[in-house]
Amino acid sequence: MKRQFLPILLAAFLAASGVQAQPSAKGPEWLSRAIFYQIYPSSFQDSDGNGIGDLPGIISRLDYIQSLGVNALWLNPVYESGWFDGGYDIIDFYRIDPRFGTNSDMVRLIDEAHKRGLRVCLDLVAGHTSDRCRWFVESATADPNSRYSDYYIWPDSISADEREQIRLRHASAHPASDTRGHYVESPYPRARYYMKNYFECQPALNYGYAHPDPSRPWEQAVTAPGPQAVRRELRNIMAFWFDKGIDGFRVDMASSLVKNDPDRSAIRQLWQEMRQWRDSHYPHCALIAEWANPAMSIPAGFDVDFFMHFNRPGYPSLFFDRDTPAGSRSPFEYSYFNRNGRGRIDQFIDNFSECYRLTRDRGYIGLPTANHDFQRLRAGSRNTPDQLRVAMTFLLTMPGIPFVYYGDEIGMRYQLDAPDVEGATDRAGSRTPMQWEPGPTAGFSTCAVDSLYLPVSTDGGLLTVRAQEADPRSLLYYVRHLLRLRRDVPALGNDAGWTLLSDKMRPYPMVYRRSTADDVCIVAVNPSAASVSASIPTLSAPVEAIAQSGKVKYKRGATTDRIVMGPVSAVVYRLSRP
Ligand code: NOJ
């Protein structure tokens, strides 16, 4: 009896003395082993035959997800939405969209995932709502007594340049999905314009201005009642889902909530405040930023932030060739993971080393294989399993937290000609249904082919889970193997050290060391079609190749060792331990 009471008394004492459970400096402990799987819910598994994925569908595939060796999920938005931006235009943050099921289905998903050791993170669209959200509809009426009156930003005048952006948008082929400019002409009595964040249907929530201009009364200070109420609402949304058992949020457009904040000091302060709240009330829940600048977002309070398609050029330099949709805006003609061997890694190494040095004791850099906003790994001339194995070897052995985008484990293609649905534009090619088995709907749905959310194409059944589970040489097998290693080999863990051993100006091969106090791995990747080699300081013990794709040889020397690599190859060596 006495024993059972002791922890309760201790907790009561700590609460009374104001001492909270101390989360580690790196946030929830489980992140040190986390490997994420990202699901775009409309495309993963349909359970009711309407051609659109849903929560019961995801639940039915949890055993598969667990079998991959991942241990956390991030789901793109599942809340009631207007579906003009793939769920990022939310009507009700507290309700699961009927197309996916109910709030009870979400609780069941959380329970079933937890039973399998999988954490569940949702998407927090913090910056905007749908224009059909009740908050916006009430705010638009100009009723000063509405609770939501100041939830949005309502200018009476905007600059000539912003008016021109509106004109260009309206003149474009698809005004509703044109992101130009910051304002929309308001058809409501409230004011002449409202501020938007992305598409016209996504009015920006009012977190205030870092430097409000008194001559523009709609620019409120972050401390004003409206912006403070919006902050409270954001916490309410988080608490609502945390209390249902979710394990964290990926925060959409996390850096842009406060307006006119050039050095981001006001937005950093906002997240520091959220972090303190999280640490006090939900220390086991993760905050993951869509910011793409870990050096800033992690000190601001996030546990994880990504390297990806925007902000720093390092990630684009690895994967985006000029002749692919994401690469058409990239400063690089060829990506590093192009077999022509004309890519570079210095930009990635510079960006990554800096962010890693600044954040490794405080949080994690997330490395996605792709996501719902940019092309999959299998895009352009990177279209063979051996190339994908090399890229996966890199992505799944770097420090930080890997995010496997659904379908990348079987090498699903980015579908260049996918139709634009629900505001996807060219992102549709990364949002096509998961390919489970051969057949016209790839096992995703029992619907007729023309009712599918987006078309599927399985390369005659080869690009399916079913086919790859039957083939030990498949990408799926290799990915499962790498994820098992990541879990079992300490030197490949999220927190283990990382040092580049090769010369960043001689990019092929790239060789790095991963290590803990008593475990060492050497990883080498050669995405190019040429045979290459690199010298590294002689290792103190023999090595064993624990993962390999293509031809590779390790040659020991007196002062330097040599890794000789055939075309398009990768290897993970582990030092034998005494
Ligand atoms: C980023 C999301 O990832 C993207 O899909 C969305 O369109 C924009 N934010 C706007 O919410």
Coordinates of C-alpha atoms and ligand atoms in Angstrom, one line a residue:
M1 CA 0.0 0.0 0.0
K2 CA 2.7 2.4 1.2
R3 CA 4.7 1.7 -2.0
Q4 CA 1.8 2.6 -4.3
F5 CA 1.2 5.9 -2.6
L6 CA 4.8 7.1 -2.7
P7 CA 4.9 8.2 -6.3
I8 CA 1.5 9.9 -6.0
L9 CA 2.7 11.8 -2.9
L10 CA 5.9 12.7 -4.6
A11 CA 4.0 14.0 -7.7
A12 CA 1.7 16.0 -5.4
F13 CA 4.7 17.5 -3.6
L14 CA 6.4 18.4 -6.9
A15 CA 3.2 20.0 -8.3
A16 CA 2.7 21.9 -5.0
S17 CA 6.3 23.2 -5.0
G18 CA 5.9 24.3 -8.6
V19 CA 8.6 21.8 -9.8
Q20 CA 7.4 20.1 -13.1
A21 CA 8.6 16.8 -14.6
Q22 CA 11.7 17.9 -16.4
P23 CA 11.8 16.9 -20.0
S24 CA 15.3 16.4 -21.4
A25 CA 16.9 19.3 -23.3
K26 CA 16.2 17.3 -26.4
G27 CA 12.5 17.0 -25.8
P28 CA 10.6 13.7 -25.4
E29 CA 13.0 10.8 -24.9
W30 CA 11.3 8.6 -27.6
L31 CA 12.7 10.9 -30.3
S32 CA 16.1 9.4 -29.7
R33 CA 14.9 6.2 -31.4
A34 CA 12.2 7.7 -33.6
I35 CA 11.8 6.7 -37.3
F36 CA 8.8 8.3 -38.9
Y37 CA 6.5 7.1 -41.7
Q38 CA 4.5 9.9 -43.3
I39 CA 1.0 9.1 -44.5
Y40 CA -1.1 11.2 -46.8
P41 CA -4.4 9.9 -45.6
S42 CA -6.5 10.3 -48.7
S43 CA -4.1 8.0 -50.5
F44 CA -3.1 5.3 -48.2
Q45 CA -5.9 2.8 -47.8
D46 CA -9.6 3.1 -48.6
S47 CA -11.9 1.0 -46.4
D48 CA -15.4 1.9 -47.7
G49 CA -14.9 1.8 -51.4
N50 CA -15.4 5.5 -52.2
G51 CA -11.9 5.8 -53.7
I52 CA -10.5 8.0 -50.9
G53 CA -8.3 6.7 -48.1
D54 CA -9.6 6.8 -44.5
L55 CA -8.7 6.1 -40.9
P56 CA -10.1 2.5 -40.7
G57 CA -8.0 1.9 -43.8
I58 CA -4.9 3.1 -42.1
I59 CA -5.7 1.0 -39.0
S60 CA -6.0 -2.1 -41.3
R61 CA -2.4 -1.4 -42.5
L62 CA -0.7 -0.8 -39.1
D63 CA 0.8 -4.3 -39.1
Y64 CA 2.5 -3.6 -42.4
I65 CA 3.8 -0.2 -41.1
Q66 CA 5.1 -1.9 -38.0
S67 CA 6.8 -4.5 -40.1
L68 CA 8.9 -1.8 -41.9
G69 CA 10.7 -1.0 -38.7
V70 CA 9.4 2.5 -38.3
N71 CA 8.0 3.5 -34.9
A72 CA 6.1 6.8 -35.5
L73 CA 3.5 8.2 -37.9
W74 CA 2.9 11.6 -39.1
L75 CA -0.5 12.0 -40.8
N76 CA -1.2 15.0 -43.0
P77 CA -4.4 16.9 -41.9
V78 CA -7.4 14.8 -41.1
Y79 CA -9.7 17.5 -39.8
E80 CA -12.9 18.7 -41.5
S81 CA -11.7 20.6 -44.5
G82 CA -12.9 22.5 -47.6
W83 CA -10.5 20.3 -49.6
F84 CA -9.1 23.1 -51.7
D85 CA -5.6 22.5 -50.4
G86 CA -5.4 18.8 -49.6
G87 CA -6.8 19.3 -46.1
Y88 CA -4.7 22.4 -45.2
D89 CA -7.9 24.5 -45.4
I90 CA -9.5 23.5 -42.1
I91 CA -13.1 24.1 -41.3
D92 CA -13.1 22.5 -37.8
F93 CA -9.9 21.7 -36.0
Y94 CA -11.7 19.6 -33.4
R95 CA -13.4 17.2 -35.8
I96 CA -12.1 14.5 -38.1
D97 CA -13.3 15.0 -41.6
P98 CA -16.2 12.6 -42.3
R99 CA -14.4 11.3 -45.4
F100 CA -11.8 9.8 -43.0
G101 CA -14.2 8.7 -40.3
T102 CA -14.9 10.0 -36.8
N103 CA -13.1 11.3 -33.8
S104 CA -13.7 7.8 -32.3
D105 CA -11.9 6.3 -35.3
M106 CA -8.9 8.5 -34.5
V107 CA -8.9 7.3 -30.9
R108 CA -9.0 3.7 -32.2
L109 CA -6.2 4.4 -34.6
I110 CA -4.1 5.9 -31.7
D111 CA -4.8 2.8 -29.5
E112 CA -4.1 0.3 -32.2
A113 CA -0.9 2.2 -33.2
H114 CA 0.3 2.3 -29.6
K115 CA -0.3 -1.4 -29.2
R116 CA 2.2 -1.9 -32.0
G117 CA 4.8 0.5 -30.6
L118 CA 3.9 3.3 -33.1
R119 CA 3.6 6.9 -32.0
V120 CA 1.0 9.1 -33.8
C121 CA 1.7 12.7 -34.8
L122 CA -0.9 14.9 -36.5
D123 CA -0.5 18.0 -38.6
L124 CA -1.2 21.3 -36.9
V125 CA -2.1 23.9 -39.4
A126 CA -1.4 26.8 -37.1
G127 CA -1.3 29.7 -39.6
H128 CA -4.7 29.7 -41.3
T129 CA -8.1 28.2 -41.6
S130 CA -10.6 27.6 -44.4
D131 CA -12.7 30.6 -45.4
R132 CA -15.6 28.3 -44.5
C133 CA -14.4 27.9 -40.9
R134 CA -17.0 29.3 -38.4
W135 CA -14.4 31.6 -36.9
F136 CA -13.8 33.3 -40.2
V137 CA -17.5 33.5 -41.1
E138 CA -18.2 35.2 -37.7
S139 CA -15.1 37.5 -38.0
A140 CA -16.3 38.6 -41.4
T141 CA -19.6 39.9 -40.1
A142 CA -18.0 42.9 -38.4
D143 CA -19.9 42.0 -35.2
P144 CA -17.5 43.4 -32.5
N145 CA -19.0 41.1 -30.0
S146 CA -18.1 38.0 -31.8
R147 CA -15.5 35.9 -29.9
Y148 CA -13.7 35.5 -33.3
S149 CA -13.8 39.1 -34.3
D150 CA -10.0 39.6 -34.2
Y151 CA -9.0 36.1 -35.2
Y152 CA -8.1 37.3 -38.7
I153 CA -6.4 40.4 -40.3
W154 CA -8.7 42.8 -42.1
P155 CA -7.0 45.7 -43.9
D156 CA -8.9 48.6 -45.4
S157 CA -6.1 49.4 -47.7
I158 CA -3.1 47.6 -49.2
S159 CA -0.1 48.8 -51.3
A160 CA -0.2 49.2 -55.1
D161 CA 2.1 46.3 -55.5
E162 CA -0.3 44.0 -53.5
R163 CA -3.2 45.2 -55.6
E164 CA -1.2 44.2 -58.7
Q165 CA -0.7 40.7 -57.2
I166 CA -4.4 40.4 -56.8
R167 CA -4.9 41.4 -60.4
L168 CA -2.3 38.9 -61.7
R169 CA -3.8 36.2 -59.6
H170 CA -7.3 36.9 -61.0
A171 CA -5.9 36.9 -64.5
S172 CA -4.2 33.6 -64.2
A173 CA -5.5 30.3 -65.4
H174 CA -6.3 29.0 -61.9
P175 CA -6.9 32.0 -59.6
A176 CA -8.1 29.8 -56.7
S177 CA -4.8 27.9 -56.6
D178 CA -2.5 30.8 -57.4
T179 CA -0.5 31.7 -54.3
R180 CA 0.7 35.2 -55.4
G181 CA 0.2 38.1 -53.0
H182 CA -0.9 38.3 -49.4
Y183 CA -4.4 39.7 -49.7
V184 CA -7.8 38.8 -51.0
E185 CA -10.5 41.4 -51.9
S186 CA -13.2 40.9 -49.3
P187 CA -16.8 40.4 -50.3
Y188 CA -17.7 40.8 -46.6
P189 CA -18.9 44.0 -44.7
R190 CA -15.9 43.7 -42.3
A191 CA -13.2 45.4 -44.4
R192 CA -12.0 45.7 -48.0
Y193 CA -9.4 43.0 -47.8
Y194 CA -8.4 40.1 -45.7
M195 CA -4.9 38.6 -45.4
K196 CA -4.4 35.1 -46.7
N197 CA -1.5 32.7 -46.2
Y198 CA -1.4 30.5 -49.2
F199 CA -4.5 30.1 -51.4
E200 CA -7.3 32.6 -51.4
C201 CA -9.4 30.2 -49.4
Q202 CA -6.9 30.2 -46.5
P203 CA -7.3 33.4 -44.5
A204 CA -4.3 34.0 -42.1
L205 CA -5.0 33.7 -38.4
N206 CA -4.1 36.8 -36.5
Y207 CA -1.0 36.2 -34.3
G208 CA -0.3 39.9 -34.5
Y209 CA 2.5 42.0 -36.0
A210 CA 6.0 42.2 -34.5
H211 CA 6.2 45.9 -35.5
P212 CA 2.6 47.2 -35.9
D213 CA 2.1 50.4 -37.7
P214 CA -0.3 52.7 -35.7
S215 CA -1.6 54.2 -38.9
R216 CA -2.9 50.7 -39.9
P217 CA -5.2 49.7 -37.1
W218 CA -5.6 46.2 -38.4
E219 CA -2.0 45.6 -37.6
Q220 CA -2.3 44.5 -33.9
A221 CA 0.5 43.9 -31.5
V222 CA 1.2 40.2 -30.6
T223 CA 0.1 41.1 -27.1
A224 CA -3.3 42.5 -28.2
P225 CA -6.4 40.5 -27.1
G226 CA -7.1 39.1 -30.6
P227 CA -3.7 37.6 -31.2
Q228 CA -3.6 36.3 -27.6
A229 CA -7.0 34.6 -28.1
V230 CA -5.6 32.9 -31.2
R231 CA -2.6 31.6 -29.2
R232 CA -5.0 30.2 -26.6
E233 CA -7.0 28.6 -29.4
L234 CA -3.9 26.9 -30.7
R235 CA -3.1 25.5 -27.3
N236 CA -6.7 24.3 -27.0
I237 CA -6.4 22.4 -30.3
M238 CA -3.1 20.8 -29.2
A239 CA -4.5 19.9 -25.8
F240 CA -7.7 18.5 -27.4
W241 CA -5.7 16.0 -29.5
F242 CA -2.9 15.4 -26.9
D243 CA -5.7 14.4 -24.5
K244 CA -6.9 11.9 -27.0
G245 CA -3.5 10.3 -26.9
I246 CA -1.6 11.6 -29.8
D247 CA 2.2 12.0 -29.4
G248 CA 3.0 15.2 -31.2
F249 CA 2.4 17.6 -34.1
R250 CA 4.1 18.6 -37.2
V251 CA 3.5 22.3 -37.4
D252 CA 2.6 23.7 -40.8
M253 CA 4.4 26.9 -41.9
A254 CA 5.7 27.3 -38.3
S255 CA 7.9 30.3 -39.1
S256 CA 5.3 32.6 -40.5
L257 CA 2.6 33.1 -37.9
V258 CA 3.6 36.6 -36.7
K259 CA 3.6 39.2 -39.5
N260 CA 6.2 41.8 -40.2
D261 CA 8.8 39.9 -38.1
P262 CA 12.0 40.2 -40.3
D263 CA 14.4 38.7 -37.8
R264 CA 11.8 36.2 -36.6
S265 CA 12.3 37.2 -33.0
A266 CA 8.5 37.5 -32.3
I267 CA 7.8 34.1 -33.8
R268 CA 10.7 32.5 -31.9
Q269 CA 9.2 33.9 -28.7
L270 CA 5.8 32.5 -29.5
W271 CA 7.3 29.0 -29.9
Q272 CA 9.4 29.3 -26.8
E273 CA 6.2 30.1 -24.9
M274 CA 4.5 27.0 -26.6
R275 CA 7.5 24.9 -25.7
Q276 CA 7.3 25.9 -22.0
W277 CA 3.6 25.0 -22.0
R278 CA 4.3 21.7 -23.7
D279 CA 7.1 20.9 -21.3
S280 CA 4.8 21.6 -18.3
H281 CA 1.7 19.8 -19.5
Y282 CA 2.6 17.3 -22.2
P283 CA 6.4 16.7 -21.9
H284 CA 6.1 13.3 -23.8
C285 CA 4.7 15.0 -26.9
A286 CA 6.8 16.1 -29.8
L287 CA 6.8 19.4 -31.7
I288 CA 8.1 19.1 -35.3
A289 CA 8.5 22.3 -37.4
E290 CA 7.8 22.9 -41.0
W291 CA 10.4 25.7 -41.0
A292 CA 13.4 24.2 -42.9
N293 CA 15.9 26.0 -40.8
P294 CA 16.8 23.8 -37.7
A295 CA 19.4 26.3 -36.6
M296 CA 16.6 28.7 -35.8
S297 CA 13.6 26.5 -35.1
I298 CA 15.2 24.2 -32.6
P299 CA 16.5 26.9 -30.3
A300 CA 13.0 28.5 -30.7
G301 CA 11.6 25.4 -29.0
F302 CA 11.0 22.7 -31.6
D303 CA 12.3 19.2 -31.1
V304 CA 12.6 18.5 -34.8
D305 CA 12.9 20.4 -38.1
F306 CA 13.4 19.3 -41.6
F307 CA 16.0 19.6 -44.4
M308 CA 13.8 19.8 -47.5
H309 CA 12.7 21.5 -50.6
F310 CA 12.8 25.2 -49.4
N311 CA 15.0 27.6 -47.4
R312 CA 18.4 26.1 -47.4
P313 CA 19.7 24.7 -50.8
G314 CA 21.5 21.7 -49.3
Y315 CA 18.6 19.2 -49.6
P316 CA 17.6 20.4 -53.2
S317 CA 21.2 19.9 -54.2
L318 CA 21.0 16.3 -53.3
F319 CA 17.8 15.3 -55.1
F320 CA 16.4 17.9 -57.5
D321 CA 17.6 17.8 -61.1
R322 CA 16.8 20.8 -63.2
D323 CA 14.6 18.7 -65.5
T324 CA 12.3 17.7 -62.7
P325 CA 9.4 19.8 -61.3
A326 CA 11.1 20.6 -58.0
G327 CA 14.4 21.2 -59.7
S328 CA 13.0 23.7 -62.2
R329 CA 13.5 26.4 -59.6
S330 CA 16.8 25.0 -58.2
P331 CA 20.2 26.6 -58.7
F332 CA 21.7 23.2 -59.5
E333 CA 21.6 21.6 -62.9
Y334 CA 22.2 18.1 -61.6
S335 CA 21.5 16.6 -58.3
Y336 CA 24.1 14.7 -56.3
F337 CA 22.0 11.5 -56.5
N338 CA 22.1 11.6 -60.3
R339 CA 24.0 8.8 -61.9
N340 CA 25.8 11.2 -64.3
G341 CA 28.1 12.0 -61.4
R342 CA 27.9 15.8 -62.0
G343 CA 26.3 16.8 -58.7
R344 CA 27.9 18.4 -55.7
I345 CA 27.7 17.8 -52.0
D346 CA 29.5 20.9 -50.6
Q347 CA 26.3 22.9 -50.2
F348 CA 24.5 20.1 -48.4
I349 CA 27.6 19.4 -46.2
D350 CA 27.9 23.1 -45.3
N351 CA 24.2 23.5 -44.5
F352 CA 24.0 20.2 -42.6
S353 CA 27.3 20.6 -40.6
E354 CA 26.3 24.1 -39.4
C355 CA 22.8 23.0 -38.4
Y356 CA 24.0 19.8 -36.9
R357 CA 26.7 21.6 -34.8
L358 CA 24.2 24.2 -33.5
T359 CA 21.3 21.8 -32.7
R360 CA 22.7 18.3 -31.9
D361 CA 22.4 18.8 -28.2
R362 CA 18.9 20.3 -28.4
G363 CA 16.9 18.6 -31.1
Y364 CA 16.9 16.6 -34.4
I365 CA 17.2 17.4 -38.0
G366 CA 14.5 15.5 -40.0
L367 CA 15.6 14.0 -43.3
P368 CA 12.6 13.1 -45.4
T369 CA 12.7 10.7 -48.4
A370 CA 10.1 13.0 -49.9
N371 CA 6.8 14.5 -48.8
H372 CA 3.4 15.6 -50.0
D373 CA 4.8 18.9 -51.3
F374 CA 7.7 17.8 -53.5
Q375 CA 8.6 15.0 -55.8
R376 CA 9.4 11.5 -54.6
L377 CA 13.0 10.1 -54.7
R378 CA 12.0 8.2 -57.9
A379 CA 11.8 11.1 -60.2
G380 CA 13.5 12.1 -63.5
S381 CA 16.5 10.0 -64.3
R382 CA 16.6 8.5 -60.8
N383 CA 14.4 5.6 -61.7
T384 CA 16.1 2.3 -61.0
P385 CA 16.1 0.3 -57.8
D386 CA 19.9 0.4 -57.5
Q387 CA 19.9 4.2 -57.5
L388 CA 17.1 4.3 -54.9
R389 CA 19.1 1.8 -52.7
V390 CA 22.0 4.2 -52.7
A391 CA 19.8 7.2 -51.8
M392 CA 18.1 5.2 -49.1
T393 CA 21.5 4.1 -47.6
F394 CA 22.3 7.8 -47.2
L395 CA 18.9 8.9 -45.9
L396 CA 18.5 6.1 -43.4
T397 CA 22.1 6.3 -41.9
M398 CA 22.4 10.0 -41.3
P399 CA 22.0 11.4 -37.7
G400 CA 18.7 13.0 -36.8
I401 CA 15.3 11.5 -37.6
P402 CA 14.5 9.8 -40.9
F403 CA 11.0 10.4 -42.4
V404 CA 10.0 7.7 -44.9
Y405 CA 7.2 9.0 -47.1
Y406 CA 4.6 6.3 -47.8
G407 CA 5.4 4.3 -50.9
D408 CA 9.0 5.4 -51.1
E409 CA 10.0 2.1 -49.4
I410 CA 8.9 0.3 -52.6
G411 CA 10.2 3.0 -54.9
M412 CA 6.9 4.4 -56.0
R413 CA 7.3 6.9 -58.9
Y414 CA 6.5 10.5 -58.8
Q415 CA 3.7 10.6 -61.4
L416 CA 4.5 13.4 -63.8
D417 CA 1.1 13.6 -65.4
A418 CA -1.1 13.1 -62.3
P419 CA -4.2 15.4 -62.5
D420 CA -4.4 18.4 -60.1
V421 CA -6.9 17.4 -57.4
E422 CA -7.8 19.4 -54.4
G423 CA -5.2 22.1 -54.9
A424 CA -2.3 19.7 -55.3
T425 CA -1.0 21.3 -58.6
D426 CA 2.3 19.5 -59.4
R427 CA 2.3 17.9 -56.0
A428 CA -0.3 15.4 -57.1
G429 CA 2.4 13.2 -58.6
S430 CA 3.6 12.5 -55.0
R431 CA 0.1 11.9 -53.6
T432 CA -1.1 8.9 -55.7
P433 CA -2.6 5.9 -54.0
M434 CA -0.3 3.5 -52.1
Q435 CA 0.5 0.5 -54.3
W436 CA -0.3 -2.6 -52.3
E437 CA -0.9 -5.3 -54.9
P438 CA -1.2 -5.8 -58.7
G439 CA -4.5 -4.8 -60.2
P440 CA -6.3 -1.8 -61.5
T441 CA -6.7 -0.1 -58.0
A442 CA -3.5 -1.6 -56.6
G443 CA -5.3 -2.9 -53.6
F444 CA -5.9 0.6 -52.4
S445 CA -9.7 0.6 -52.9
T446 CA -12.5 -1.6 -54.1
C447 CA -13.8 1.3 -56.1
A448 CA -14.0 1.6 -59.9
V449 CA -10.8 2.8 -61.4
D450 CA -12.2 6.1 -62.5
S451 CA -13.3 6.8 -58.8
L452 CA -9.7 6.6 -57.5
Y453 CA -8.5 9.7 -55.6
L454 CA -5.6 9.8 -58.1
P455 CA -4.6 7.3 -60.8
V456 CA -2.3 4.4 -59.9
S457 CA 0.4 2.9 -62.0
T458 CA 2.2 -0.2 -60.7
D459 CA 4.6 -1.0 -63.6
G460 CA 2.7 -4.2 -64.3
G461 CA 2.4 -5.1 -60.6
L462 CA 6.2 -4.8 -59.9
L463 CA 5.9 -1.6 -57.9
T464 CA 3.7 -3.1 -55.2
V465 CA 4.2 -4.3 -51.7
R466 CA 3.0 -7.8 -52.7
A467 CA 5.6 -8.2 -55.4
Q468 CA 8.4 -6.8 -53.3
E469 CA 7.6 -8.9 -50.2
A470 CA 8.2 -11.9 -52.5
D471 CA 11.5 -10.7 -53.7
P472 CA 14.5 -10.6 -51.3
R473 CA 16.4 -8.4 -53.8
S474 CA 13.7 -5.7 -53.7
L475 CA 14.0 -2.2 -52.4
L476 CA 11.4 -3.0 -49.7
Y477 CA 13.7 -5.7 -48.3
Y478 CA 16.7 -3.4 -48.4
V479 CA 14.8 -0.6 -46.6
R480 CA 13.6 -3.0 -43.9
H481 CA 17.2 -4.2 -43.5
L482 CA 18.5 -0.6 -43.1
L483 CA 15.8 0.3 -40.6
R484 CA 16.5 -2.8 -38.6
L485 CA 20.2 -1.8 -38.5
R486 CA 19.2 1.7 -37.5
R487 CA 17.3 0.2 -34.5
D488 CA 19.9 -2.4 -33.5
V489 CA 23.3 -0.8 -34.2
P490 CA 24.0 2.0 -31.7
A491 CA 26.4 3.9 -34.1
L492 CA 23.5 4.3 -36.6
G493 CA 21.1 5.8 -34.0
N494 CA 19.6 9.2 -34.1
D495 CA 22.0 10.6 -31.5
A496 CA 25.2 8.8 -32.6
G497 CA 28.0 11.1 -33.8
W498 CA 28.6 12.0 -37.5
T499 CA 31.8 13.2 -39.2
L500 CA 32.4 13.5 -42.9
L501 CA 35.5 11.6 -43.8
S502 CA 35.7 12.3 -47.6
D503 CA 36.5 15.6 -49.2
K504 CA 33.3 17.7 -49.8
M505 CA 34.9 19.1 -53.0
R506 CA 35.4 15.6 -54.4
P507 CA 31.8 14.4 -54.0
Y508 CA 32.0 10.8 -55.3
P509 CA 32.0 8.8 -53.1
M510 CA 30.7 10.5 -49.9
V511 CA 32.1 8.8 -46.8
Y512 CA 31.1 9.4 -43.3
R513 CA 31.6 8.0 -39.9
R514 CA 28.8 7.3 -37.4
S515 CA 29.8 6.5 -33.8
T516 CA 29.0 6.2 -30.2
A517 CA 31.6 5.6 -27.4
D518 CA 32.0 2.0 -28.2
D519 CA 30.5 1.4 -31.7
V520 CA 31.7 2.7 -35.1
C521 CA 30.2 2.5 -38.6
I522 CA 31.6 3.9 -41.8
V523 CA 29.0 4.7 -44.6
A524 CA 30.0 5.2 -48.2
V525 CA 27.7 6.1 -51.1
N526 CA 28.5 6.4 -54.8
P527 CA 25.4 7.5 -56.7
S528 CA 27.5 8.0 -59.9
A529 CA 27.8 5.5 -62.8
A530 CA 31.6 5.6 -62.5
S531 CA 33.9 3.5 -60.3
V532 CA 35.4 5.7 -57.6
S533 CA 37.4 5.3 -54.4
A534 CA 38.2 7.2 -51.3
S535 CA 41.0 7.0 -48.7
I536 CA 40.2 7.3 -45.0
P537 CA 42.5 7.0 -42.0
T538 CA 43.3 3.4 -41.2
L539 CA 40.7 1.9 -38.9
S540 CA 41.8 0.2 -35.6
A541 CA 39.9 -3.0 -36.3
P542 CA 38.6 -5.1 -39.2
V543 CA 35.3 -4.1 -40.7
E544 CA 32.2 -6.0 -41.7
A545 CA 29.8 -4.8 -44.4
I546 CA 26.4 -4.9 -42.7
A547 CA 24.5 -3.4 -45.6
Q548 CA 25.6 -3.2 -49.2
S549 CA 24.3 -2.5 -52.7
G550 CA 26.5 -2.8 -55.8
K551 CA 30.2 -3.7 -55.8
V552 CA 32.4 -2.4 -53.0
K553 CA 35.8 -3.4 -51.6
Y554 CA 37.6 -2.4 -48.4
K555 CA 41.4 -2.3 -48.7
R556 CA 43.4 -2.0 -45.5
G557 CA 46.7 0.0 -45.6
A558 CA 49.4 1.0 -43.1
T559 CA 48.3 4.6 -42.6
T560 CA 45.2 4.9 -44.9
D561 CA 42.5 2.5 -45.8
R562 CA 40.7 2.6 -49.2
I563 CA 37.1 2.1 -50.1
V564 CA 36.8 1.1 -53.7
M565 CA 33.3 1.4 -55.1
G566 CA 31.7 0.2 -58.3
P567 CA 29.1 2.2 -60.2
V568 CA 25.9 3.2 -58.2
S569 CA 26.9 1.5 -55.0
A570 CA 26.6 2.0 -51.2
V571 CA 27.9 0.2 -48.2
V572 CA 27.7 0.4 -44.4
Y573 CA 30.7 -1.0 -42.6
R574 CA 30.8 -1.8 -38.9
L575 CA 34.0 -2.0 -37.0
S576 CA 34.5 -5.3 -35.2
R577 CA 34.4 -5.0 -31.5
P578 CA 36.8 -6.7 -29.2
Ligands
NOJ1 C1 2.6 23.5 -46.2 C2 1.9 22.2 -46.5 O1 2.8 21.2 -46.4 C3 1.3 22.4 -47.9 O2 0.8 21.1 -48.3 C4 0.2 23.4 -47.8 O3 -0.3 23.6 -49.1 C5 0.8 24.7 -47.3 N1 1.6 24.6 -46.1 C6 -0.4 25.7 -46.9 O4 -1.0 25.2 -45.7

